[in-house]
Amino acid sequence: MTNTGPGPVAGIKLRIAICGGGIGGLCLAVSLSRYAHLDINVYESAGQFREIGAGVMIWARTWHILEKMGLASEFSKIAHAPPTGAQGVGFDYRRSDQPCEGFRFKLVEMPYGVCFSIHNRHAVLTSDSLCQCIRFHRAEFLDVFVNHLPPGIAHFGKRLTSYSRNSNGLISLIFNDSSSAICDVLIGADGIKSTIRAQMYREAADTAHDQSLMRYIEPVWTGTMAYRGLVRVQDIPRNKDGSPHRTIGVPMMYCGKGRHVVSYSISQGDIVNIVTFVSQPEKHGQHYDGEWVTNCDKQELLDCYANWEPEVGSLLKCIDKPTRWAIHHVNPLPFYHKDGVVLMGDAAHAMSPHQGAGAGQAIEDGFVLGHLLANITSKMQLFRSLDAYEAIRLPTANSVVNGSYESGMMYDLISKYGDDYATLGPAIQRQWKWINEISLETELEFASRLARSPSPNAKL
Ligand SMILES: Cc1cc2nc3c(=O)[nH]c(=O)nc-3n(C[C@H](O)[C@H](O)[C@H](O)COP(=O)(O)OP(=O)(O)OC[C@H]3O[C@@H](n4cnc5c(N)ncnc54)[C@H](O)[C@@H]3O)c2cc1C
């Protein structure tokens, strides 16, 4: 449905260029393309929109946004199971790095979906435990957004190489095929290696004579390698007693010293997504020499978990062609926008995947930014809206960047809690608290107030 919105800026449509058509950029594009007073263009460097295989999980916060965008029924159809809000398992945490059968040291469960109650105008979950994750096949997930893009707004083979601000306030975009475009607002949704973040921070470092800003340009290797694969449920051997493998029914977190294995079903339960991690925290921050994502030998993966409990081995043996990923994140940024150029998604806050939150955070950016940009009525308000976006999104996303890294250390049993289950279990639980702490309605309401306010110092 097209919304006529509050009206054009200075008599012309506000031109918004979104650079990057991943989950974040496409969520924003779908959200904004419903407003007739906005002129939206998505510039994607690849020849088509695409996600590299494997699964993606989201939590109640993100599901709530998909509902608000009117997309919940379509996402329901491709989830592992349509979310009902019923009580479920977030993750079953198990000690597994021994040849004999392992044991559960923490079960995290919680209702998900819209199981909120209203308390002092804030929506809070009725339990202090965890949300169950809602799981998807990545390509199917992206396709829902792609299918909602109006024709003509996506431009492929357009790798942005630089941008500049004209004297009339417009932003010029230069692409690697020598073509160019102009816009009023440039959105950097160009992922972890963002060209836009690099230019923004290089210029800020030069202007402020502050070389410390250069540390936000290059992503940082976390010292962790991940192995990923998808397995058909029918290929996973049954247990000796004939029962199905545990992970088919329950998202599993198999933990051991310096490594862990995550597995959960996707695609209406037909496929199990497996991601395994091997960490060397002493290498955190070192330069990673080599390709970030490569194919690798199955034996290399199996060797990493050679003496683990049998149900881990039987699962990993099913992965035919694993891929190996060097896990990077971006140092938490001090700002997200400058002169009408704004960062979102992995460009703003690429994080390690230990809270399954990067895509969800990109969607939150898209939702908040979409709401603010759709309601702009003047150029002055544009800058206030970008301030509001940053005020709302930056603290949350940065704390998830840090929390995700810490969670990885906990699952690897090398955080300060080690394998003291009495303190580790509650610490793991606390790591997820942010998911339920502040409702999106509250954040949106505050962001809108901030965008309308003449003072940039409004308090939540
Ligand atoms: C192993 C692993 C598991 C994960 N699991 C989860 C999970 O379960 N749940 C979750 O929420 N998140 C997860 N994540 C994180 C999640 O995948 C990312 O945070 C999310 O996909 C980021 O989306 P994005 O749109 O910001 O960036 P991207 O998906 O990287 O999209 C960026 C787009 O920009 C394009 N582009 C790049 N440069 C340019 C340029 N110069 N000009 C034009 N276009 C350009 C790219 O081609 C790409 O299409 C995981 C990540 C990893 C590595």
Coordinates of C-alpha atoms and ligand atoms in Angstrom, one line a residue:
M1 CA 0.0 0.0 0.0
T2 CA 1.4 3.4 -0.9
N3 CA 1.4 6.1 1.7
T4 CA 1.5 9.7 0.6
G5 CA 3.5 10.7 3.7
P6 CA 4.0 14.1 5.1
G7 CA 5.0 15.8 1.8
P8 CA 8.0 16.6 -0.2
V9 CA 11.1 18.5 1.0
A10 CA 11.3 21.9 -0.6
G11 CA 8.9 20.9 -3.4
I12 CA 10.9 17.8 -4.6
K13 CA 11.0 14.2 -3.6
L14 CA 13.6 13.4 -1.0
R15 CA 16.1 11.2 -2.9
I16 CA 17.4 8.4 -0.8
A17 CA 20.2 6.2 -2.2
I18 CA 20.7 2.9 -0.4
C19 CA 24.1 1.4 -1.1
G20 CA 24.0 -2.4 -0.5
G21 CA 21.1 -4.8 -1.0
G22 CA 21.6 -7.2 1.9
I23 CA 19.1 -7.9 4.6
G24 CA 19.6 -4.4 6.1
G25 CA 19.4 -2.4 2.9
L26 CA 16.4 -4.3 1.6
C27 CA 14.5 -4.0 4.8
L28 CA 14.9 -0.2 4.7
A29 CA 14.1 -0.1 0.9
V30 CA 10.9 -2.1 1.4
S31 CA 9.9 0.1 4.4
L32 CA 10.5 3.4 2.5
S33 CA 9.2 2.3 -0.9
R34 CA 5.7 2.5 0.6
Y35 CA 5.9 6.3 0.6
A36 CA 5.1 8.1 -2.6
H37 CA 6.9 11.3 -1.5
L38 CA 10.3 9.5 -1.4
D39 CA 12.5 8.6 -4.3
I40 CA 14.3 5.4 -3.4
N41 CA 17.2 3.7 -5.3
V42 CA 19.1 0.6 -4.2
Y43 CA 22.6 0.3 -5.7
E44 CA 24.0 -3.3 -5.3
S45 CA 27.5 -4.2 -6.4
A46 CA 26.6 -7.8 -7.2
G47 CA 24.6 -8.9 -10.3
Q48 CA 21.6 -9.9 -8.2
F49 CA 20.5 -9.9 -4.6
R50 CA 21.9 -13.0 -2.9
E51 CA 22.7 -14.5 0.5
I52 CA 25.3 -17.2 0.9
G53 CA 23.5 -20.4 2.0
A54 CA 23.0 -21.5 5.6
G55 CA 20.6 -20.4 8.3
V56 CA 19.7 -17.2 10.1
M57 CA 17.9 -16.9 13.4
I58 CA 15.9 -13.9 14.7
W59 CA 14.3 -13.2 18.1
A60 CA 11.0 -11.7 19.2
R61 CA 12.2 -8.1 18.8
T62 CA 12.8 -8.7 15.1
W63 CA 9.7 -10.7 14.6
H64 CA 7.7 -7.8 16.1
I65 CA 9.1 -5.6 13.3
L66 CA 8.3 -8.0 10.6
E67 CA 4.7 -8.0 11.9
K68 CA 4.6 -4.2 11.9
M69 CA 5.8 -4.2 8.3
G70 CA 2.9 -6.5 7.4
L71 CA 5.3 -9.3 6.4
A72 CA 4.8 -11.8 9.2
S73 CA 2.5 -14.1 7.3
E74 CA 5.1 -14.5 4.5
F75 CA 8.0 -15.0 6.9
S76 CA 5.8 -17.5 8.9
K77 CA 5.6 -19.7 5.8
I78 CA 9.3 -20.1 5.5
A79 CA 10.2 -20.3 9.2
H80 CA 11.2 -23.7 10.7
A81 CA 7.6 -23.5 12.1
P82 CA 5.2 -20.6 12.2
P83 CA 5.8 -18.6 15.5
T84 CA 2.9 -18.9 17.8
G85 CA 4.2 -17.2 21.0
A86 CA 4.3 -20.5 22.8
Q87 CA 6.9 -21.4 25.4
G88 CA 10.0 -22.9 23.7
V89 CA 13.7 -23.5 24.0
G90 CA 16.1 -20.7 23.1
F91 CA 19.1 -23.0 23.3
D92 CA 20.0 -26.2 25.1
Y93 CA 23.6 -25.7 26.4
R94 CA 25.5 -28.9 26.8
R95 CA 29.1 -29.9 27.8
S96 CA 30.3 -32.0 24.9
D97 CA 34.1 -32.0 24.7
Q98 CA 34.6 -35.6 25.9
P99 CA 34.2 -38.9 24.2
C100 CA 31.4 -40.1 26.6
E101 CA 27.9 -38.7 26.6
G102 CA 27.7 -35.1 27.5
F103 CA 25.3 -33.3 29.8
R104 CA 23.1 -30.2 29.9
F105 CA 24.4 -27.3 32.0
K106 CA 21.8 -24.7 31.0
L107 CA 18.4 -24.7 29.3
V108 CA 17.2 -21.3 28.2
E109 CA 13.5 -21.0 27.4
M110 CA 10.9 -18.3 26.9
P111 CA 7.8 -17.4 25.0
Y112 CA 8.5 -15.6 21.8
G113 CA 6.5 -13.5 19.3
V114 CA 4.2 -11.1 21.0
C115 CA 4.2 -12.3 24.6
F116 CA 4.5 -8.9 26.1
S117 CA 2.6 -7.2 28.9
I118 CA 2.4 -3.5 29.3
H119 CA 3.9 -2.0 32.4
N120 CA 4.3 1.8 32.7
R121 CA 3.8 2.2 28.9
H122 CA 6.8 -0.1 28.3
A123 CA 6.2 -3.5 26.8
V124 CA 8.0 -6.1 28.9
L125 CA 8.1 -9.9 28.6
T126 CA 6.3 -11.7 31.3
S127 CA 9.3 -13.9 32.1
D128 CA 12.9 -13.0 32.7
S129 CA 14.3 -15.9 30.8
L130 CA 14.9 -16.2 27.1
C131 CA 13.2 -15.8 23.8
Q132 CA 13.1 -18.8 21.5
C133 CA 14.8 -18.1 18.2
I134 CA 12.8 -18.2 15.0
R135 CA 14.9 -19.8 12.2
F136 CA 15.1 -19.4 8.5
H137 CA 17.1 -20.4 5.4
R138 CA 19.0 -17.3 4.5
A139 CA 18.2 -17.2 0.8
E140 CA 14.4 -17.7 1.5
F141 CA 14.6 -14.9 4.2
L142 CA 16.1 -12.4 1.7
D143 CA 13.6 -13.3 -1.0
V144 CA 10.7 -12.1 1.1
F145 CA 12.2 -8.6 1.1
V146 CA 13.2 -8.9 -2.6
N147 CA 9.6 -9.8 -3.5
H148 CA 8.3 -6.7 -1.9
L149 CA 10.6 -4.3 -3.7
P150 CA 8.7 -2.2 -6.3
P151 CA 10.1 -2.6 -9.9
G152 CA 12.7 -0.1 -11.1
I153 CA 14.4 0.8 -7.8
A154 CA 17.2 -1.8 -7.8
H155 CA 20.3 -1.2 -9.8
F156 CA 22.8 -4.1 -10.1
G157 CA 26.6 -4.1 -10.9
K158 CA 26.9 -0.8 -9.1
R159 CA 29.8 -0.9 -6.7
L160 CA 30.2 2.5 -5.0
T161 CA 33.8 3.6 -5.0
S162 CA 33.4 7.1 -3.4
Y163 CA 30.9 9.9 -2.8
S164 CA 31.2 13.7 -2.5
R165 CA 29.1 16.6 -1.4
N166 CA 28.3 19.2 -3.9
S167 CA 28.1 22.9 -3.2
N168 CA 24.2 22.7 -3.5
G169 CA 24.1 20.1 -0.7
L170 CA 23.5 17.1 -2.9
I171 CA 25.6 14.0 -2.6
S172 CA 27.2 12.6 -5.7
L173 CA 27.9 8.9 -5.9
I174 CA 30.6 7.4 -8.1
F175 CA 30.4 3.7 -9.1
N176 CA 33.1 1.4 -10.5
D177 CA 31.5 1.2 -13.9
S178 CA 32.2 5.0 -14.1
S179 CA 28.5 5.8 -13.8
S180 CA 27.2 8.3 -11.2
A181 CA 24.1 9.3 -9.4
I182 CA 22.9 12.0 -7.0
C183 CA 20.9 11.9 -3.8
D184 CA 19.9 13.9 -0.7
V185 CA 20.6 11.1 1.7
L186 CA 23.1 8.2 1.2
I187 CA 22.6 5.1 3.3
G188 CA 25.7 2.9 3.8
A189 CA 24.2 -0.6 3.9
D190 CA 27.3 -2.0 2.2
G191 CA 28.3 -4.6 4.8
I192 CA 31.2 -5.3 7.1
K193 CA 33.9 -4.0 4.6
S194 CA 31.8 -0.8 4.0
T195 CA 33.4 1.6 1.5
I196 CA 31.1 4.3 2.9
R197 CA 32.3 3.8 6.5
A198 CA 35.9 3.9 5.4
Q199 CA 35.4 7.2 3.6
M200 CA 33.3 8.7 6.4
Y201 CA 35.9 7.8 9.1
R202 CA 39.0 8.7 6.9
E203 CA 37.5 12.2 6.3
A204 CA 36.6 12.6 10.0
A205 CA 40.1 11.6 11.0
D206 CA 41.6 14.2 8.6
T207 CA 39.2 17.0 9.6
A208 CA 39.6 16.4 13.3
H209 CA 43.3 15.6 13.0
D210 CA 42.5 12.5 15.0
Q211 CA 44.1 9.4 13.7
S212 CA 42.4 7.3 16.4
L213 CA 39.3 7.4 14.2
M214 CA 41.1 5.2 11.7
R215 CA 40.6 2.2 13.9
Y216 CA 36.9 2.1 12.9
I217 CA 37.7 1.5 9.2
E218 CA 39.1 -2.0 9.0
P219 CA 37.1 -4.9 10.5
V220 CA 38.9 -6.7 13.3
W221 CA 39.5 -10.5 13.4
T222 CA 38.1 -12.0 16.5
G223 CA 40.6 -14.8 16.6
T224 CA 37.7 -17.2 15.8
M225 CA 37.2 -19.5 12.8
A226 CA 33.7 -20.8 12.0
Y227 CA 32.8 -23.9 9.9
R228 CA 29.3 -23.9 8.3
G229 CA 27.1 -26.4 6.6
L230 CA 23.5 -27.5 5.9
V231 CA 22.4 -31.0 6.3
R232 CA 19.1 -32.7 5.2
V233 CA 17.3 -34.1 8.2
Q234 CA 16.8 -37.4 6.5
D235 CA 20.6 -37.8 6.2
I236 CA 21.2 -37.5 10.0
P237 CA 21.5 -41.0 11.6
R238 CA 19.0 -41.8 14.3
N239 CA 20.2 -42.6 17.8
K240 CA 20.8 -46.2 18.9
D241 CA 17.3 -46.4 20.3
G242 CA 15.8 -45.3 17.0
S243 CA 14.9 -41.8 18.2
P244 CA 15.8 -38.8 16.0
H245 CA 18.9 -36.7 16.7
R246 CA 18.4 -34.2 19.5
T247 CA 19.0 -31.1 17.4
I248 CA 16.1 -31.8 15.0
G249 CA 13.7 -30.8 17.7
V250 CA 15.8 -28.4 19.8
P251 CA 18.3 -25.6 19.0
M252 CA 21.6 -27.0 20.5
M253 CA 24.7 -25.3 21.8
Y254 CA 27.4 -28.0 22.2
C255 CA 30.2 -26.4 24.3
G256 CA 33.8 -27.3 25.0
K257 CA 37.1 -25.6 25.8
G258 CA 37.9 -23.1 23.1
R259 CA 35.3 -24.3 20.7
H260 CA 31.5 -24.8 20.3
V261 CA 28.9 -26.1 17.9
V262 CA 25.6 -24.5 17.2
S263 CA 22.8 -26.4 15.3
Y264 CA 19.2 -25.9 14.7
S265 CA 16.6 -26.9 12.1
I266 CA 15.3 -24.5 9.4
S267 CA 13.1 -24.7 6.2
Q268 CA 10.0 -26.2 8.0
G269 CA 12.3 -28.7 9.7
D270 CA 13.7 -30.3 6.5
I271 CA 17.2 -29.0 7.0
V272 CA 19.6 -28.6 10.0
N273 CA 21.9 -25.6 9.9
I274 CA 25.3 -26.2 11.6
V275 CA 27.9 -23.6 12.6
T276 CA 30.9 -24.6 14.6
F277 CA 33.5 -22.3 16.2
V278 CA 37.2 -22.6 17.1
S279 CA 38.6 -19.7 19.1
Q280 CA 42.1 -18.4 19.8
P281 CA 41.3 -15.3 21.9
E282 CA 45.0 -14.4 22.0
K283 CA 44.7 -13.7 18.3
H284 CA 41.8 -11.2 18.7
G285 CA 42.7 -8.0 16.9
Q286 CA 45.5 -9.6 14.8
H287 CA 45.4 -9.2 11.0
Y288 CA 43.8 -12.2 9.3
D289 CA 45.9 -13.1 6.3
G290 CA 43.9 -14.8 3.7
E291 CA 40.4 -15.1 2.3
W292 CA 37.7 -14.7 4.9
V293 CA 35.4 -17.4 3.4
T294 CA 36.8 -20.5 1.8
N295 CA 35.8 -24.1 1.1
C296 CA 37.6 -26.6 3.3
D297 CA 38.2 -30.2 3.9
K298 CA 35.6 -32.2 5.8
Q299 CA 38.4 -33.8 7.7
E300 CA 39.7 -30.5 9.0
L301 CA 36.3 -29.9 10.5
L302 CA 36.0 -33.4 12.0
D303 CA 39.5 -33.1 13.5
C304 CA 38.5 -30.0 15.5
Y305 CA 35.9 -32.0 17.4
A306 CA 37.6 -35.5 17.3
N307 CA 37.1 -36.4 20.9
W308 CA 33.6 -34.9 21.4
E309 CA 30.5 -36.8 22.5
P310 CA 29.1 -39.1 19.8
E311 CA 26.0 -37.0 18.9
V312 CA 28.3 -34.1 17.8
G313 CA 30.5 -36.4 15.6
S314 CA 27.4 -38.0 14.0
L315 CA 26.1 -34.6 13.1
L316 CA 29.3 -33.1 11.7
K317 CA 30.0 -36.2 9.6
C318 CA 26.8 -35.3 7.6
I319 CA 28.3 -32.1 6.4
D320 CA 29.4 -32.7 2.8
K321 CA 31.2 -29.5 1.8
P322 CA 31.9 -27.3 4.8
T323 CA 32.9 -23.6 4.4
R324 CA 35.4 -21.9 6.7
W325 CA 34.8 -18.3 7.9
A326 CA 37.2 -16.0 9.6
I327 CA 34.9 -14.2 12.0
H328 CA 35.4 -10.4 12.1
H329 CA 33.7 -7.6 13.8
V330 CA 33.9 -3.8 13.7
N331 CA 35.1 -1.8 16.7
P332 CA 32.0 -0.2 18.2
L333 CA 31.6 3.1 16.3
P334 CA 31.4 6.6 18.0
F335 CA 29.0 7.9 15.3
Y336 CA 26.8 6.6 12.5
H337 CA 26.2 9.7 10.3
K338 CA 27.9 12.7 8.8
D339 CA 26.5 15.4 6.4
G340 CA 23.6 13.3 5.1
V341 CA 25.5 10.0 4.9
V342 CA 24.4 7.4 7.3
L343 CA 25.5 3.8 8.2
M344 CA 23.3 0.8 9.0
G345 CA 23.6 -2.9 9.4
D346 CA 27.0 -4.6 9.3
A347 CA 28.5 -1.3 7.9
A348 CA 27.6 0.3 11.3
H349 CA 28.0 -2.6 13.7
A350 CA 29.2 -5.9 12.2
M351 CA 29.4 -8.3 15.1
S352 CA 30.4 -11.9 15.8
P353 CA 27.4 -14.2 15.4
H354 CA 27.2 -15.6 19.0
Q355 CA 23.9 -14.0 19.7
G356 CA 22.4 -14.5 16.3
A357 CA 21.7 -10.8 16.2
G358 CA 23.5 -9.1 13.2
A359 CA 20.6 -9.5 10.8
G360 CA 18.1 -8.6 13.5
Q361 CA 20.1 -5.4 14.4
A362 CA 20.2 -4.5 10.7
I363 CA 16.4 -4.9 10.5
E364 CA 16.0 -2.7 13.6
D365 CA 18.1 -0.1 11.9
G366 CA 16.0 -0.3 8.8
F367 CA 12.8 -0.1 10.7
V368 CA 13.8 2.9 12.8
L369 CA 15.5 4.8 10.0
G370 CA 12.6 4.0 7.6
H371 CA 10.1 5.5 10.1
L372 CA 12.2 8.6 10.6
L373 CA 13.0 9.3 7.0
A374 CA 9.4 8.8 5.9
N375 CA 8.3 11.6 8.3
I376 CA 10.8 14.3 7.2
T377 CA 9.2 17.6 6.2
S378 CA 12.3 19.8 6.0
K379 CA 16.0 19.7 5.4
M380 CA 16.6 20.7 9.0
Q381 CA 14.5 17.8 10.2
L382 CA 16.6 15.5 8.1
F383 CA 19.7 16.1 10.2
R384 CA 17.7 15.9 13.4
S385 CA 16.2 12.6 12.2
L386 CA 19.7 11.2 11.6
D387 CA 20.7 12.4 15.1
A388 CA 17.7 10.6 16.5
Y389 CA 18.5 7.4 14.6
E390 CA 22.0 7.5 16.0
A391 CA 20.8 8.3 19.5
I392 CA 18.5 5.3 19.5
R393 CA 20.4 2.7 17.5
L394 CA 24.1 3.2 18.3
P395 CA 24.1 2.4 22.1
T396 CA 22.0 -0.8 21.6
A397 CA 23.9 -2.1 18.6
N398 CA 27.3 -1.3 20.2
S399 CA 26.4 -3.2 23.3
V400 CA 25.2 -6.2 21.2
V401 CA 28.6 -6.1 19.4
N402 CA 30.4 -6.4 22.8
G403 CA 27.8 -8.9 24.2
S404 CA 28.1 -11.2 21.1
Y405 CA 31.9 -11.4 21.5
E406 CA 31.5 -12.1 25.3
S407 CA 28.9 -14.7 24.6
G408 CA 31.2 -16.6 22.3
M409 CA 33.8 -16.7 25.0
M410 CA 31.2 -18.1 27.4
Y411 CA 30.2 -20.8 25.0
D412 CA 33.9 -21.7 24.5
L413 CA 34.2 -21.9 28.3
I414 CA 37.0 -19.4 28.3
S415 CA 35.2 -16.3 29.7
K416 CA 36.0 -15.3 33.3
Y417 CA 33.3 -17.9 34.4
G418 CA 35.3 -20.7 32.8
D419 CA 33.2 -23.9 33.3
D420 CA 31.8 -23.0 36.7
Y421 CA 28.3 -23.8 35.7
A422 CA 26.8 -22.2 38.8
T423 CA 27.9 -18.7 37.6
L424 CA 28.2 -19.4 33.8
G425 CA 24.5 -20.4 33.4
P426 CA 23.1 -17.2 34.9
A427 CA 25.8 -15.1 33.0
I428 CA 24.6 -16.7 29.7
Q429 CA 21.1 -15.8 30.6
R430 CA 22.0 -12.2 31.5
Q431 CA 23.7 -11.8 28.1
W432 CA 20.3 -12.1 26.4
K433 CA 18.5 -9.6 28.6
W434 CA 18.8 -6.8 26.1
I435 CA 16.3 -8.6 23.8
N436 CA 13.5 -7.8 26.2
E437 CA 14.7 -4.7 27.9
I438 CA 13.2 -1.9 25.8
S439 CA 10.3 -2.2 23.5
L440 CA 10.5 -1.0 19.9
E441 CA 7.4 1.1 20.4
T442 CA 9.2 3.0 23.1
E443 CA 12.3 3.4 21.0
L444 CA 10.3 4.6 18.0
E445 CA 8.3 7.0 20.1
F446 CA 11.5 8.5 21.5
A447 CA 13.2 8.6 18.1
S448 CA 10.2 10.5 16.7
R449 CA 10.1 12.9 19.6
L450 CA 13.8 13.5 19.2
A451 CA 13.5 14.1 15.5
R452 CA 10.8 16.7 16.1
S453 CA 12.5 18.3 19.0
P454 CA 14.4 21.6 18.5
S455 CA 16.9 20.5 21.1
P456 CA 19.2 17.5 20.5
N457 CA 19.3 16.8 24.2
A458 CA 15.9 15.2 24.8
K459 CA 16.1 12.3 27.3
L460 CA 14.4 8.9 27.1
Ligands
LIG1 C1 28.6 -17.4 10.5 C2 27.6 -16.3 10.7 C3 26.4 -16.6 11.2 C4 25.4 -15.6 11.4 N1 24.2 -15.9 11.9 C5 23.3 -14.9 12.2 C6 22.0 -15.2 12.8 O1 21.7 -16.4 13.1 N2 21.2 -14.2 13.0 C7 21.5 -12.9 12.7 O2 20.7 -12.0 13.0 N3 22.7 -12.6 12.1 C8 23.6 -13.6 11.9 N4 24.8 -13.3 11.2 C9 25.0 -11.9 10.9 C10 24.2 -11.4 9.6 O3 24.5 -12.4 8.6 C11 24.7 -10.0 9.2 O4 24.7 -9.2 10.3 C12 23.7 -9.5 8.2 O5 23.5 -10.3 7.1 C13 24.2 -8.1 7.7 O6 23.3 -7.6 6.7 P1 23.7 -6.3 6.0 O7 22.6 -6.0 5.0 O8 24.0 -5.2 6.9 O9 25.1 -6.6 5.2 P2 25.4 -7.6 4.0 O10 24.5 -8.8 4.1 O11 26.8 -7.9 4.1 O12 25.0 -6.9 2.7 C14 25.8 -5.8 2.2 C15 25.5 -5.7 0.7 O13 26.2 -4.6 0.2 C16 26.8 -5.0 -1.1 N5 27.9 -4.1 -1.2 C17 29.1 -4.2 -0.6 N6 29.9 -3.2 -0.9 C18 29.2 -2.4 -1.8 C19 29.5 -1.2 -2.5 N7 30.7 -0.6 -2.4 N8 28.6 -0.7 -3.4 C20 27.4 -1.3 -3.5 N9 27.1 -2.5 -2.9 C21 28.0 -3.0 -2.0 C22 27.1 -6.5 -0.9 O14 27.2 -7.1 -2.2 C23 25.9 -7.0 -0.1 O15 24.8 -7.4 -0.9 C24 25.7 -14.3 11.0 C25 27.0 -14.0 10.4 C26 27.9 -15.0 10.3 C27 29.2 -14.6 9.7

